[in-house]
Coordinates of C-alpha atoms and ligand atoms in Angstrom, one line a residue:
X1 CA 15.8 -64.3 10.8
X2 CA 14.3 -61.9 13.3
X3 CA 15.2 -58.5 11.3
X4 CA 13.3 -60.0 8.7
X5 CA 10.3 -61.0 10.9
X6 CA 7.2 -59.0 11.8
X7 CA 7.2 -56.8 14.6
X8 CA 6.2 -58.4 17.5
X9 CA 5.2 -56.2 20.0
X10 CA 5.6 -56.1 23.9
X11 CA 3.8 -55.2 27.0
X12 CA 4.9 -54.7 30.7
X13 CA 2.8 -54.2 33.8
X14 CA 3.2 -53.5 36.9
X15 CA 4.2 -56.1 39.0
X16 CA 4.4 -57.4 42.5
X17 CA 8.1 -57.8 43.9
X18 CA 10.6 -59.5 42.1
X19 CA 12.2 -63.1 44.0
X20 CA 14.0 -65.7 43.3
X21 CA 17.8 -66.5 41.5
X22 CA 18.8 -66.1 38.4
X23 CA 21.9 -66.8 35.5
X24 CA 22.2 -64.5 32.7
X25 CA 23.4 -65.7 29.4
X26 CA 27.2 -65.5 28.6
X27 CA 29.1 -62.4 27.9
X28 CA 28.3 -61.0 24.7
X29 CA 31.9 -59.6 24.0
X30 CA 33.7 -62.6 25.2
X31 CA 31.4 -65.0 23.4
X32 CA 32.0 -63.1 19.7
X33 CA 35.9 -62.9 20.9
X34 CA 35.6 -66.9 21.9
X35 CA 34.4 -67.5 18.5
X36 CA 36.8 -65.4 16.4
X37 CA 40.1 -66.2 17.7
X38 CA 38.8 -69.9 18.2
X39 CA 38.1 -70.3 14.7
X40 CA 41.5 -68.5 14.2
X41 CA 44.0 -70.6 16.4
X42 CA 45.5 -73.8 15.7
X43 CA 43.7 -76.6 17.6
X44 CA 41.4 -77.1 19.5
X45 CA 39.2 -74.1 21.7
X46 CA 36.2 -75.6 24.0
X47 CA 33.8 -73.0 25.0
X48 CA 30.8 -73.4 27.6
X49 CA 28.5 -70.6 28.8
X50 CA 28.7 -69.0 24.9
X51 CA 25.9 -66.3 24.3
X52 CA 23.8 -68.3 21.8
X53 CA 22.1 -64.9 20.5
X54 CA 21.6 -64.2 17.2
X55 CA 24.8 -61.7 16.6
X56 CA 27.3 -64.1 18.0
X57 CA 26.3 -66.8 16.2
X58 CA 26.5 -64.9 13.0
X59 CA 29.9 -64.2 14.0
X60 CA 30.1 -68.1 14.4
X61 CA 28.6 -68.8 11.2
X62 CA 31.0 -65.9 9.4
X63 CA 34.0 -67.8 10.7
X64 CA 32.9 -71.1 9.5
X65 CA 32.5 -69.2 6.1
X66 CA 36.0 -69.1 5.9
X67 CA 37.5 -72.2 7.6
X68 CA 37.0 -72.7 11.2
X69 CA 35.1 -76.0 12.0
X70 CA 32.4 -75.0 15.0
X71 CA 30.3 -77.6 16.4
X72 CA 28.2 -78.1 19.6
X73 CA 28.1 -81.0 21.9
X74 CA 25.9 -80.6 24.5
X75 CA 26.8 -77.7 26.7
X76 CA 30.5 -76.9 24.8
X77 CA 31.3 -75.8 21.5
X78 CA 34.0 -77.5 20.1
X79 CA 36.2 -75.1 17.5
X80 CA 39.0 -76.0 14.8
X81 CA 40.4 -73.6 14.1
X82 CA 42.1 -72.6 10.8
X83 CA 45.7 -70.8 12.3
X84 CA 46.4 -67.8 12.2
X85 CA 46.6 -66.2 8.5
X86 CA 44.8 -68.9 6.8
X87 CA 41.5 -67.6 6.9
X88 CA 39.5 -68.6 3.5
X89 CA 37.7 -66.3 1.2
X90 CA 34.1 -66.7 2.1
X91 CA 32.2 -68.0 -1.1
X92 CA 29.0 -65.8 -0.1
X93 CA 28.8 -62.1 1.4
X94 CA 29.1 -62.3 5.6
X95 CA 26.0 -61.2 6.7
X96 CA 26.2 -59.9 9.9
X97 CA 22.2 -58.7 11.1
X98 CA 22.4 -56.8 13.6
X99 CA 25.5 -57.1 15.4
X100 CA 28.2 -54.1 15.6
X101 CA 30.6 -55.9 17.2
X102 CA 30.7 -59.0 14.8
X103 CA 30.8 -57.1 11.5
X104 CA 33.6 -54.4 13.0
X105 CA 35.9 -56.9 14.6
X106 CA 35.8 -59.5 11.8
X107 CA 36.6 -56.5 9.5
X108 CA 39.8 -56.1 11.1
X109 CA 40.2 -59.7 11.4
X110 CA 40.1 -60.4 7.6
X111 CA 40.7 -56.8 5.6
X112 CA 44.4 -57.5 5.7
X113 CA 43.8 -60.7 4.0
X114 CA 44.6 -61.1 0.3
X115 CA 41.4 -61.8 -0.5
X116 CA 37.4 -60.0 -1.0
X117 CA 35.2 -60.3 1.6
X118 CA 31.6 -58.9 1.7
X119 CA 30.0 -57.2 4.4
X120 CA 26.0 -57.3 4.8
X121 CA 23.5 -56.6 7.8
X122 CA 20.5 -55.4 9.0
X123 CA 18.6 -51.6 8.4
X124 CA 20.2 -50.8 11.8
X125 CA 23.4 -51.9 11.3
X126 CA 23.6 -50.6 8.0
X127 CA 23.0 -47.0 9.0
X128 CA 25.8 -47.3 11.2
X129 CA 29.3 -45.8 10.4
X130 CA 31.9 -48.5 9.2
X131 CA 34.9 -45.4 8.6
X132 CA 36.0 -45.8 11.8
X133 CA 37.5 -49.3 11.1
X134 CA 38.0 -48.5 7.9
X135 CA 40.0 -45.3 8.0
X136 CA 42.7 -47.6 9.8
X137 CA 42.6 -50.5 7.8
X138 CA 43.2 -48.3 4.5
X139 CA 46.6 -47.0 6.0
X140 CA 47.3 -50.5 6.3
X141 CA 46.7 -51.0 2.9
X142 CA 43.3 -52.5 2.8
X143 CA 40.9 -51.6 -0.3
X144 CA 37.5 -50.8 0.2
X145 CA 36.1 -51.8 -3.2
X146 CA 32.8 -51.2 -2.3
X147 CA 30.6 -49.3 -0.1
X148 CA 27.2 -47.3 0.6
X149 CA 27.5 -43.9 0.9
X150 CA 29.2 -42.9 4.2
X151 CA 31.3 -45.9 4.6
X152 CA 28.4 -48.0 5.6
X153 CA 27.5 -51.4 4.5
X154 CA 27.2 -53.6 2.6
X155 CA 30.8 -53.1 1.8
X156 CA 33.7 -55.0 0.1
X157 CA 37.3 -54.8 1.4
X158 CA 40.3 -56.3 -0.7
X159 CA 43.7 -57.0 1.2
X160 CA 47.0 -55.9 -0.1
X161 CA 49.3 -58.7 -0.5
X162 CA 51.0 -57.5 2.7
X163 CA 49.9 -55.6 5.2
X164 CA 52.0 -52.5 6.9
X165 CA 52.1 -52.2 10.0
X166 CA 50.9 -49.2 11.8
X167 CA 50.6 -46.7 15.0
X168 CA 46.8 -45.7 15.4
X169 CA 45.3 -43.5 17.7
X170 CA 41.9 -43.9 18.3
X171 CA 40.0 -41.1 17.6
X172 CA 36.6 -42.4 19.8
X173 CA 36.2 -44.2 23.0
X174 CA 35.4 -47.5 20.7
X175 CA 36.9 -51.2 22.0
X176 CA 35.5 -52.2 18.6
X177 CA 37.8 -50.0 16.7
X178 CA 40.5 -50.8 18.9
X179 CA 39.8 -54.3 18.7
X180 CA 39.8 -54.0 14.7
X181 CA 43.3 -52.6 14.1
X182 CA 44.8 -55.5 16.9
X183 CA 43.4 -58.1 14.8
X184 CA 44.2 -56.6 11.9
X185 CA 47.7 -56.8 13.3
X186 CA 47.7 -60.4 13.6
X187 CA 47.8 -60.8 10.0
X188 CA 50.6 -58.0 9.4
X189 CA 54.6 -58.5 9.6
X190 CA 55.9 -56.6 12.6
X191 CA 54.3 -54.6 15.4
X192 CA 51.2 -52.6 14.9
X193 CA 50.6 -49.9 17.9
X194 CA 47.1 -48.9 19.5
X195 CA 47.3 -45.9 21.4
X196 CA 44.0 -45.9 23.8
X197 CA 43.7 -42.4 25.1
X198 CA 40.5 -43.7 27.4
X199 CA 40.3 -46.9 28.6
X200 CA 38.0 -49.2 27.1
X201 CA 36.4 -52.8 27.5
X202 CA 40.2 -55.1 27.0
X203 CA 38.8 -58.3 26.0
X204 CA 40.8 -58.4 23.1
X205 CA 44.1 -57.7 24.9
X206 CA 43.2 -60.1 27.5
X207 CA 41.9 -63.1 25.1
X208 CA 44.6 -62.7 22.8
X209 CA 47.3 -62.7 25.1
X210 CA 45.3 -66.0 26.5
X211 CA 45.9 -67.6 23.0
X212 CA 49.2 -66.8 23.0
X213 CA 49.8 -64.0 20.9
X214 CA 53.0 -61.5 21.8
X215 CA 50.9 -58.8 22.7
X216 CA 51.7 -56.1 25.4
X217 CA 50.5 -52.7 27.3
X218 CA 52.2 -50.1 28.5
X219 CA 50.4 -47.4 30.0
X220 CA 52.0 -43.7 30.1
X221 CA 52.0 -41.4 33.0
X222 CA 49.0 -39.7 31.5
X223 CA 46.9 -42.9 31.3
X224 CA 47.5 -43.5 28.0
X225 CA 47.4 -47.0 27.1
X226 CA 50.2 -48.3 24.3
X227 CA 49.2 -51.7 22.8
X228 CA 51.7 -54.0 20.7
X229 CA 51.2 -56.5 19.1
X230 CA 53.6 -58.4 16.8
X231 CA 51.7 -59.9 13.9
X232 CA 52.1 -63.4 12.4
X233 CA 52.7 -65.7 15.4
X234 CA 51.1 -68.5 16.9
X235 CA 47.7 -68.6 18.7
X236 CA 46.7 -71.9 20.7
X237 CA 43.0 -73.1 20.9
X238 CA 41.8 -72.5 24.8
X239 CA 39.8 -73.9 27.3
X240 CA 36.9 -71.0 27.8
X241 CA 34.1 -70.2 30.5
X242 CA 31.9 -67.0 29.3
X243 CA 30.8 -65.3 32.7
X244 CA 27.2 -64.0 32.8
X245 CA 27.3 -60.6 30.8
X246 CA 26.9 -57.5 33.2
X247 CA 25.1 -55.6 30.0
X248 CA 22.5 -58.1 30.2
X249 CA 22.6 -58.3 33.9
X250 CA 21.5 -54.9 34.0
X251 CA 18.3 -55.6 33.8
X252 CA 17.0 -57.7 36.0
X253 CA 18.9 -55.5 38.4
X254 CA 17.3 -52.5 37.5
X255 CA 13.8 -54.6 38.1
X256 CA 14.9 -55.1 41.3
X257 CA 15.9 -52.0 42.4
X258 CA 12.9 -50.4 41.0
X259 CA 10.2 -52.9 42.0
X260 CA 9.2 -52.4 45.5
X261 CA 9.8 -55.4 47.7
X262 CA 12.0 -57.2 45.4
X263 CA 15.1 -59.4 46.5
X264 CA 16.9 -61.9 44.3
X265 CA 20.2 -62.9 43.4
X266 CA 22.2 -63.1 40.1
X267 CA 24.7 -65.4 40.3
X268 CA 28.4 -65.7 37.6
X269 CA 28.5 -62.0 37.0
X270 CA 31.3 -60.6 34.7
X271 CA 33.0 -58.3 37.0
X272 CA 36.0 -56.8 34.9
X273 CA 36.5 -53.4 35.8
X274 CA 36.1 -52.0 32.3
X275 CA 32.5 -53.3 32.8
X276 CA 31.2 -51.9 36.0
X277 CA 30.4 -48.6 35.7
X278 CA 26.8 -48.8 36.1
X279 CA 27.1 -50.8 38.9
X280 CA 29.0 -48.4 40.6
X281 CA 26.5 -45.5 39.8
X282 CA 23.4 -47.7 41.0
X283 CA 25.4 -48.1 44.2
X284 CA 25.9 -44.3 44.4
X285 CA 22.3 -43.7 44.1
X286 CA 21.0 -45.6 46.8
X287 CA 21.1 -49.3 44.9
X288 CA 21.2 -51.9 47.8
X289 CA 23.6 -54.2 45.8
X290 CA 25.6 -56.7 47.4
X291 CA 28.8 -58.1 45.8
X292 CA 29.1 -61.8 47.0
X293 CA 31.6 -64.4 46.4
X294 CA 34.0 -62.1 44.4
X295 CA 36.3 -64.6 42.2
X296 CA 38.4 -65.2 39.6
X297 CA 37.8 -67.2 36.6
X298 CA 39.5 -68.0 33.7
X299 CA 41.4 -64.7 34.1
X300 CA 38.4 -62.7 34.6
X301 CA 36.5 -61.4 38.1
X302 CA 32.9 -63.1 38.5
X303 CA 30.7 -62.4 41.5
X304 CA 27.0 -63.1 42.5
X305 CA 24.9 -60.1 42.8
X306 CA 21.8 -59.2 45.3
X307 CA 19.7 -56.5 44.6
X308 CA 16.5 -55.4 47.0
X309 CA 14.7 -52.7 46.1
X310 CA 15.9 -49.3 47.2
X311 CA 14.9 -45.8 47.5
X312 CA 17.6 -44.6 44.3
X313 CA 18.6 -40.7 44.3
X314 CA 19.5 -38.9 41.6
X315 CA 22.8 -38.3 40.7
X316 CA 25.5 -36.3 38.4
X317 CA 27.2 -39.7 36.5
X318 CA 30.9 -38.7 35.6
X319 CA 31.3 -38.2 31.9
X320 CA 34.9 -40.1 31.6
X321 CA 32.7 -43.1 33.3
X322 CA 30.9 -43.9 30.1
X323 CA 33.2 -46.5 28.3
X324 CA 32.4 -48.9 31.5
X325 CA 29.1 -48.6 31.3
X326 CA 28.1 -47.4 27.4
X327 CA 25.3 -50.1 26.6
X328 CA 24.5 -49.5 30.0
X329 CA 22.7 -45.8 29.8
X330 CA 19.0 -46.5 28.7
X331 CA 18.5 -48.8 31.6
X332 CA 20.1 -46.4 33.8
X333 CA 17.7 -43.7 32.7
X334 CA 14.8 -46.0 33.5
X335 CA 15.8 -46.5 37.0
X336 CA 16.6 -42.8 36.8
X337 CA 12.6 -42.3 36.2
X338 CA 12.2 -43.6 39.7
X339 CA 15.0 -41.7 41.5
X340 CA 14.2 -38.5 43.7
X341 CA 15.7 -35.8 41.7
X342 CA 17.6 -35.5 38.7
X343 CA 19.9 -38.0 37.5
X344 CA 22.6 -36.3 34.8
X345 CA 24.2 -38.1 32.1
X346 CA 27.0 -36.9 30.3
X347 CA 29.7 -37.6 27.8
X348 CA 26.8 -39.9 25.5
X349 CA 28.3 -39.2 21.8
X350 CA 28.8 -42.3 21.2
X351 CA 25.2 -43.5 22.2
X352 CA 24.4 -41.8 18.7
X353 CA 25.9 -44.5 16.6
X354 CA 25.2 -47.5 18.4
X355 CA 22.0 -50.0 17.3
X356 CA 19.7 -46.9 17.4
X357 CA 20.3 -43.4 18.3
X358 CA 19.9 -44.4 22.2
X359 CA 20.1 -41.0 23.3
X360 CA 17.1 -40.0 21.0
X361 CA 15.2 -43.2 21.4
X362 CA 15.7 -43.4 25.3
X363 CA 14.3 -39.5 25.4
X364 CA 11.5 -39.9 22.8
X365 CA 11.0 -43.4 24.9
X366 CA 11.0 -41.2 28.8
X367 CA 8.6 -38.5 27.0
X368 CA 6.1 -41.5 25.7
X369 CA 5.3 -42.5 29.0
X370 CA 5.5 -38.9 30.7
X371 CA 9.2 -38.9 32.5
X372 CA 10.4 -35.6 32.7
X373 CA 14.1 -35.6 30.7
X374 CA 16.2 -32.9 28.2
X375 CA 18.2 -34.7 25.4
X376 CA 21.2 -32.5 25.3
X377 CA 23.9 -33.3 22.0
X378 CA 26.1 -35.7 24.1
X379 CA 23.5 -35.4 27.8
X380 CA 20.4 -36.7 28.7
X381 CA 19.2 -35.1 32.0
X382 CA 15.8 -37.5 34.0
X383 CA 14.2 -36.2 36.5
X384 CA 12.3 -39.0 38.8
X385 CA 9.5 -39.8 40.4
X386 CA 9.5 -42.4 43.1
X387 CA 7.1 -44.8 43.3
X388 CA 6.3 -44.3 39.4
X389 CA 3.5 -42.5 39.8
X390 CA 2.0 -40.7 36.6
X391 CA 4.3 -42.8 34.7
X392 CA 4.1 -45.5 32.0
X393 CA 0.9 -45.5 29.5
X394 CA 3.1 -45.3 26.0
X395 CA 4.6 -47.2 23.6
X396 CA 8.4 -46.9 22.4
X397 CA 9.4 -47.0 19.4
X398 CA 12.8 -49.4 19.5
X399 CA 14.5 -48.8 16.1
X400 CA 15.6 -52.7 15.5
X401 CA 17.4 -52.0 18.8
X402 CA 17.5 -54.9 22.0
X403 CA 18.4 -52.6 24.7
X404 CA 15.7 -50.0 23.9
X405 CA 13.3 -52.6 23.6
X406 CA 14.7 -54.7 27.6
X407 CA 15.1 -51.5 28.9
X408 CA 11.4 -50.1 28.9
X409 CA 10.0 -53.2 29.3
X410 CA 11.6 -53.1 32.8
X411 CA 10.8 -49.4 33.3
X412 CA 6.7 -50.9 32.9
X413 CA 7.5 -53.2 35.9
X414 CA 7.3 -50.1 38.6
X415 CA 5.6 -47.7 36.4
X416 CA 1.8 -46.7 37.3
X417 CA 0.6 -47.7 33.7
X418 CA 1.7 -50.2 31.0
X419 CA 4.8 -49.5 28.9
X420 CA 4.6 -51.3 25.5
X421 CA 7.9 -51.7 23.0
X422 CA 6.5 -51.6 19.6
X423 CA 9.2 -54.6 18.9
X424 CA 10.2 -57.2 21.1
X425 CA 11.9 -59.6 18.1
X426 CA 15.6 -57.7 18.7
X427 CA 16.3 -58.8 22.3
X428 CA 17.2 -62.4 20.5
X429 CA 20.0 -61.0 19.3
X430 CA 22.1 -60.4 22.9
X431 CA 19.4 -61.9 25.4
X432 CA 17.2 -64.5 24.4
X433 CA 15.9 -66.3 27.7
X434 CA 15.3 -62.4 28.3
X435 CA 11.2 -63.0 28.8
X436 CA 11.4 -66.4 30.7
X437 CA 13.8 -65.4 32.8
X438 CA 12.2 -61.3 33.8
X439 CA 9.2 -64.4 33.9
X440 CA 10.9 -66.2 36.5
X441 CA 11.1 -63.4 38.6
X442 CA 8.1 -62.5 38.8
X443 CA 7.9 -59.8 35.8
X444 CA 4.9 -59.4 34.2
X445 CA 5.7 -58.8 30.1
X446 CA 3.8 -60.3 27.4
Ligands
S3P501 C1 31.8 -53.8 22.3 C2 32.2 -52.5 22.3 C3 31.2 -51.4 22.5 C4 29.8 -51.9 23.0 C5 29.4 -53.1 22.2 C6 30.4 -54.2 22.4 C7 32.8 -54.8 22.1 O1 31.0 -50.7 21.3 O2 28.9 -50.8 22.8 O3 28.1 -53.5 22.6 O4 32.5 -56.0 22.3 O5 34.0 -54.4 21.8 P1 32.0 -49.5 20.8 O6 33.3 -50.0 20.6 O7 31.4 -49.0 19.6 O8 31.9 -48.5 22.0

């Protein structure tokens, strides 16, 4: 298991421009979703273009610990699932590595559950605050029998016999706490209410409604979203096709952009409007990126995307933009480093709790290889310099986190010197063909 393994460390070098077309691996939020309420509905769910990193196939493995049949044949995975509310106690703690979105969701999914399960992950994931799903799932009468200090992990939550039903507001722009409480619904009698003050990531709304659960949204005049969802019915196995995730296509894009010369394609891009935000600032900079065959698939938007390098400027990114674009923010500030002027980030709380603190490890990361930035409490501010010049010559220290780790590894693509990661081994976890396929381009990493 890579958190167990040796560091392996990375290095990057400038390189000559990017070409060629590419396919990113499956959408990391649709392919943990795909595998949860799969392994939860009756019948049959086949799934092709799945992420097959290491967090969702822990999320895989968790719900085979407690029922689901999951198998692969050639391209598809083939799920049984269990129907909804009969889940099995696991006979072993859930282990979860590194993956926030596995261990939070599948909290929700089983707390209400008249039974103990055990939570267990990685150093980085178990520094990372667990209350937020918790808090809700006590007032719904889940125990938490056991926790580190904090509400972190490993922890141990005990169902009532019944769950109530309840109105939550979340408290944080978080689709993973939002996510929690609707699952956690789907085990409860009657309707439990998520009110969503800012719009996040509505995977969960969109896949569950796909499976056939009663779910609906109603949004107020201010915004405000209201989701419903009346617990105990029937979901139906699906037929699912994961689009390329736009996280992960982030970074090859960003090589493109910032590699003089470069020109290539990525093609089955996740285009759902809760997603694009970085897109759309990349565009506002300068980014020569061309949307091409816009589509629909299985309910979602795909497009292809071509990126040529481009002469990026820098620019003040709305704070109420973050939700769309939340991993997206250390690759941003890397193509920030190459911008003329200052790029301004704002609105970053959350990047505090995420696999690392990103905000410190993206600053400590710029200062390493001599980008001018300030780390504000929820701001990072970059100021560029085109053509990379002065820049590059450190090493980063990545704090068990993947994006740190893909997102300087790009940034020593155009930089004058090498940028080395002190710990490539993470980027398995959301982006494993991440080397071969920055390899394919053209990228010189090793
Ligand atoms: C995710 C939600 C986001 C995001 C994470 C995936 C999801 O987390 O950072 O990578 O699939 O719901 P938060 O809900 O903590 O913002």
């Amino acid at each position: 298991m890579s958190h167990d393994a040796a560091p392996q460390p990375a290095t990057a070098r400038r390189s000559n421009a990017l070409s060629g077309v590419a396919r990113v691996p499956g959408d990391k939020s649709i392919s943990h979703r795909s595998f949860m309420f799969g392994g939860l509905a009756s019948g049959e769910t086949r799934i092709t273009g799945l992420l097959e990193g290491e967090d969702v196939l822990r999320t895989g493995a968790a719900m085979k610990a407690m029922g689901a049949h999951i198998e692969k044949h050639g391209g598809e995975w083939i799920i049984r699932g269990t129907g909804n509310g009969a889940l099995l106690q696991p006979e072993a703690p859930l282990d979860f590595g590194n993956a926030g979105t596995g261990s939070r969701l599948t909290m929700g999914l089983v707390g209400t559950y008249d039974m103990e399960t055990t939570f267990v992950g990685d150093a980085s994931l178990s520094g990372r605050p667990m209350g937020r799903v918790l808090d809700p799932l006590r007032q719904m009468g889940v125990q938490v029998l056991k926790s580190a200090a904090g509400d972190r992990m490993p922890l141990t939550l005990r169902g009532p016999r019944q769950a109530t039903p309840i109105a939550y507001r979340v408290p944080m722009a978080s689709a993973q706490v939002k996510s929690a409480v609707l699952l956690a619904g789907l085990n409860t009698p009657g309707i439990t209410t998520v009110v969503e003050p800012v719009m996040t990531r509505d995977h969960t709304e969109k896949m569950l409604k796909g499976f056939g659960a009663n779910i609906h949204v109603e949004t107020d005049e201010r915004g405000v979203r209201h989701i419903f969802i009346d617990g105990q019915g029937k979901l139906t196995g699906q037929v699912i096709a994961v689009p390329g995730d736009p996280s992960s296509a982030a970074f090859p894009l960003v090589a493109a952009l910032v590699v003089p010369g470069s020109d290539i394609t990525i093609e089955n891009v996740l285009m759902n409007p809760t997603r694009t935000g970085l897109l759309l600032t990349l565009q506002e900079m300068g980014g020569n990126i061309e949307v091409l065959n816009p589509r629909n698939e299985g309910g979602e938007d795909v497009a292809d995307l071509r990126v040529r390098a481009s002469d990026l400027k820098g620019v003040a990114v709305p704070p109420e933009r973050a939700p769309s674009m939340i991993d997206e923010y250390p690759v941003l500030a890397v193509a920030a480093c190459f911008a003329e002027g200052e790029t301004l980030m704002q609105g970053l709380e959350e990047l505090r709790v995420k696999e690392s603190d990103r905000l410190a490890a993206v600053a400590r990361g710029l200062e390493a290889n001599g980008v001018d930035c300030t780390e504000g409490e929820a701001a990072l501010a970059v100021r560029g310099r085109p053509g990379g010049k002065g820049l590059g010559g450190g090493t980063v220290a990545t704090h068990l986190d993947h994006r740190i780790a893909m997102s300087f590894l790009i940034m020593g693509l155009a930089a004058e010197k090498p940028v080395t990661v002190d710990d490539a081994n993470m980027i398995a976890t959301s982006f494993p063909e991440f080397m071969g396929l920055m390899a394919g381009l053209g990228a010189l990493i090793e």
